[in-house]
Amino acid sequence: MIIKRTLLACALFVSATTVAATTHTKTVTTAPIIKGSNYLSPYCGCCKEWVAHMKDNGFELENVYQENLTPTKIKLGVLPEYASCHTAQIEGYTFEGHVPAADIKRFLASKPTRMKGLAVGGMPMGSPGMEYGDKKDSYNVIAFDDKGRTMVWAKHN
């Protein structure tokens, strides 16, 4: 009799957990993909690494390969002192160089009206796409406007 009750209790427990598991649906929300274009040299490997960093963080960038990026940088308002190896255009803003995806997301969320974009001049070691072991340079992410005025948007150590 005890064995029958134990088996019945186990059967009821299994049935109840099976019903609970099949009736409970988990809602998975995913952030929308942020699309844009990235202008880069066909010969630069770190640019491709930066694009991979962006993809890992919810961006989908179309790569536009150009032999000479200077006209694109001038057209998009990138000052020479903030130039780097690639230039992205996302939601109407310009992002120059190895800007971290988190800084771009924060910038896009704030939708600044005066600022034209963000830049990381040069190619600082440790920035996205420029990882090399544990070596890291300190660098600033600079916000810029169409008149050449700038401000520090973020600092990275």
Tab-separated table of C-alpha atoms in Angstrom:
chain	number	residue	atom	x	y	z
A	1	MET	CA	0.000	0.000	0.000
A	2	ILE	CA	2.832	2.399	0.855
A	3	ILE	CA	4.541	1.609	-2.443
A	4	LYS	CA	1.305	2.340	-4.364
A	5	ARG	CA	0.917	5.724	-2.622
A	6	THR	CA	4.568	6.596	-3.249
A	7	LEU	CA	4.269	5.691	-6.926
A	8	LEU	CA	1.015	7.657	-7.214
A	9	ALA	CA	2.603	10.692	-5.549
A	10	CYS	CA	5.610	10.477	-7.917
A	11	ALA	CA	3.324	10.168	-10.942
A	12	LEU	CA	1.289	13.202	-9.849
A	13	PHE	CA	4.465	15.197	-9.241
A	14	VAL	CA	5.884	14.332	-12.668
A	15	SER	CA	2.551	15.182	-14.324
A	16	ALA	CA	2.319	18.504	-12.525
A	17	THR	CA	5.876	19.537	-13.368
A	18	THR	CA	5.421	18.471	-16.987
A	19	VAL	CA	2.254	20.561	-17.296
A	20	ALA	CA	3.948	23.506	-15.612
A	21	ALA	CA	6.959	23.223	-17.889
A	22	THR	CA	4.878	23.029	-21.058
A	23	THR	CA	2.449	25.807	-20.140
A	24	HIS	CA	5.091	28.266	-18.943
A	25	THR	CA	6.521	30.192	-21.870
A	26	LYS	CA	9.463	32.453	-21.403
A	27	THR	CA	9.357	35.743	-23.265
A	28	VAL	CA	12.711	36.503	-24.785
A	29	THR	CA	13.210	40.076	-25.852
A	30	THR	CA	16.097	40.999	-28.037
A	31	ALA	CA	17.322	44.487	-28.707
A	32	PRO	CA	16.823	45.662	-32.273
A	33	ILE	CA	19.848	45.464	-34.536
A	34	ILE	CA	21.432	48.863	-35.179
A	35	LYS	CA	22.425	49.190	-38.840
A	36	GLY	CA	24.973	51.391	-40.526
A	37	SER	CA	27.853	51.615	-42.979
A	38	ASN	CA	31.563	51.340	-42.291
A	39	TYR	CA	34.107	52.820	-44.708
A	40	LEU	CA	37.463	51.077	-44.541
A	41	SER	CA	40.538	50.088	-46.476
A	42	PRO	CA	40.469	46.601	-47.997
A	43	TYR	CA	43.908	46.013	-46.460
A	44	CYS	CA	43.233	46.778	-42.772
A	45	GLY	CA	42.721	43.832	-40.408
A	46	CYS	CA	41.970	45.820	-37.258
A	47	CYS	CA	38.974	47.430	-38.977
A	48	LYS	CA	37.462	43.996	-39.456
A	49	GLU	CA	38.090	43.232	-35.769
A	50	TRP	CA	36.251	46.441	-34.805
A	51	VAL	CA	33.309	45.410	-37.020
A	52	ALA	CA	33.262	42.036	-35.205
A	53	HIS	CA	33.176	43.918	-31.862
A	54	MET	CA	30.253	45.955	-33.147
A	55	LYS	CA	28.410	42.839	-34.351
A	56	ASP	CA	28.900	41.214	-30.930
A	57	ASN	CA	27.200	44.291	-29.451
A	58	GLY	CA	24.090	44.413	-31.645
A	59	PHE	CA	25.273	46.347	-34.693
A	60	GLU	CA	25.115	45.290	-38.318
A	61	LEU	CA	27.529	47.290	-40.439
A	62	GLU	CA	27.848	47.120	-44.195
A	63	ASN	CA	31.526	47.352	-45.105
A	64	VAL	CA	32.298	49.806	-47.915
A	65	TYR	CA	35.868	49.251	-49.070
A	66	GLN	CA	37.740	52.283	-50.395
A	67	GLU	CA	41.336	52.746	-51.486
A	68	ASN	CA	41.321	56.393	-50.334
A	69	LEU	CA	39.220	57.230	-47.275
A	70	THR	CA	40.178	60.912	-47.093
A	71	PRO	CA	37.269	62.249	-49.223
A	72	THR	CA	34.780	60.292	-47.094
A	73	LYS	CA	36.310	61.580	-43.860
A	74	ILE	CA	36.210	65.189	-45.148
A	75	LYS	CA	32.598	64.791	-46.303
A	76	LEU	CA	31.580	63.401	-42.888
A	77	GLY	CA	33.385	66.168	-40.950
A	78	VAL	CA	36.228	64.182	-39.402
A	79	LEU	CA	39.094	66.501	-38.474
A	80	PRO	CA	42.596	65.250	-39.369
A	81	GLU	CA	43.704	65.134	-35.721
A	82	TYR	CA	40.924	62.625	-34.959
A	83	ALA	CA	41.347	60.473	-38.062
A	84	SER	CA	41.814	56.751	-37.790
A	85	CYS	CA	41.648	53.777	-40.122
A	86	HIS	CA	37.877	53.508	-40.616
A	87	THR	CA	34.776	55.712	-40.503
A	88	ALA	CA	31.250	54.512	-39.747
A	89	GLN	CA	27.933	56.203	-40.404
A	90	ILE	CA	25.120	55.053	-38.101
A	91	GLU	CA	21.703	56.712	-37.761
A	92	GLY	CA	23.039	59.879	-39.396
A	93	TYR	CA	26.016	60.214	-37.045
A	94	THR	CA	29.720	59.660	-37.794
A	95	PHE	CA	31.937	57.365	-35.737
A	96	GLU	CA	35.641	57.548	-36.465
A	97	GLY	CA	38.096	54.863	-35.442
A	98	HIS	CA	37.993	52.328	-32.648
A	99	VAL	CA	35.087	53.756	-30.646
A	100	PRO	CA	33.669	51.187	-28.184
A	101	ALA	CA	30.144	49.990	-28.986
A	102	ALA	CA	28.918	50.979	-25.503
A	103	ASP	CA	29.946	54.607	-26.123
A	104	ILE	CA	28.169	54.579	-29.487
A	105	LYS	CA	25.008	53.130	-27.923
A	106	ARG	CA	25.025	55.803	-25.222
A	107	PHE	CA	25.556	58.501	-27.867
A	108	LEU	CA	22.728	57.183	-30.052
A	109	ALA	CA	20.401	56.930	-27.047
A	110	SER	CA	21.020	60.577	-26.141
A	111	LYS	CA	20.578	61.778	-29.751
A	112	PRO	CA	22.663	64.939	-29.311
A	113	THR	CA	21.544	67.674	-31.690
A	114	ARG	CA	24.773	69.685	-31.669
A	115	MET	CA	27.244	66.830	-31.958
A	116	LYS	CA	27.975	65.157	-35.274
A	117	GLY	CA	29.660	62.034	-33.924
A	118	LEU	CA	32.425	60.409	-31.915
A	119	ALA	CA	36.083	59.785	-32.684
A	120	VAL	CA	39.029	57.867	-31.310
A	121	GLY	CA	42.039	59.256	-33.120
A	122	GLY	CA	44.844	56.936	-34.126
A	123	MET	CA	44.714	53.318	-33.126
A	124	PRO	CA	45.121	53.016	-29.338
A	125	MET	CA	46.230	49.614	-28.091
A	126	GLY	CA	43.424	47.920	-26.164
A	127	SER	CA	40.595	49.744	-27.923
A	128	PRO	CA	38.031	47.502	-29.686
A	129	GLY	CA	39.763	45.842	-32.627
A	130	MET	CA	43.197	46.750	-31.292
A	131	GLU	CA	43.424	44.191	-28.496
A	132	TYR	CA	46.846	42.718	-27.924
A	133	GLY	CA	47.121	40.597	-24.798
A	134	ASP	CA	46.833	42.739	-21.704
A	135	LYS	CA	48.443	45.816	-23.289
A	136	LYS	CA	46.201	48.871	-23.095
A	137	ASP	CA	46.748	52.534	-23.798
A	138	SER	CA	44.651	55.203	-22.136
A	139	TYR	CA	42.501	57.037	-24.676
A	140	ASN	CA	39.591	59.426	-24.921
A	141	VAL	CA	36.487	59.189	-27.057
A	142	ILE	CA	35.907	62.672	-28.458
A	143	ALA	CA	32.503	64.069	-29.442
A	144	PHE	CA	32.692	66.608	-32.282
A	145	ASP	CA	30.373	69.028	-34.036
A	146	ASP	CA	30.326	70.460	-37.555
A	147	LYS	CA	32.250	73.574	-36.449
A	148	GLY	CA	35.239	71.595	-35.127
A	149	ARG	CA	34.315	71.993	-31.463
A	150	THR	CA	35.007	68.944	-29.341
A	151	MET	CA	34.439	67.538	-25.889
A	152	VAL	CA	35.529	64.352	-24.128
A	153	TRP	CA	32.637	61.877	-24.321
A	154	ALA	CA	34.364	59.012	-22.505
A	155	LYS	CA	37.751	58.096	-21.032
A	156	HIS	CA	39.231	54.613	-21.194
A	157	ASN	CA	42.247	53.356	-19.270
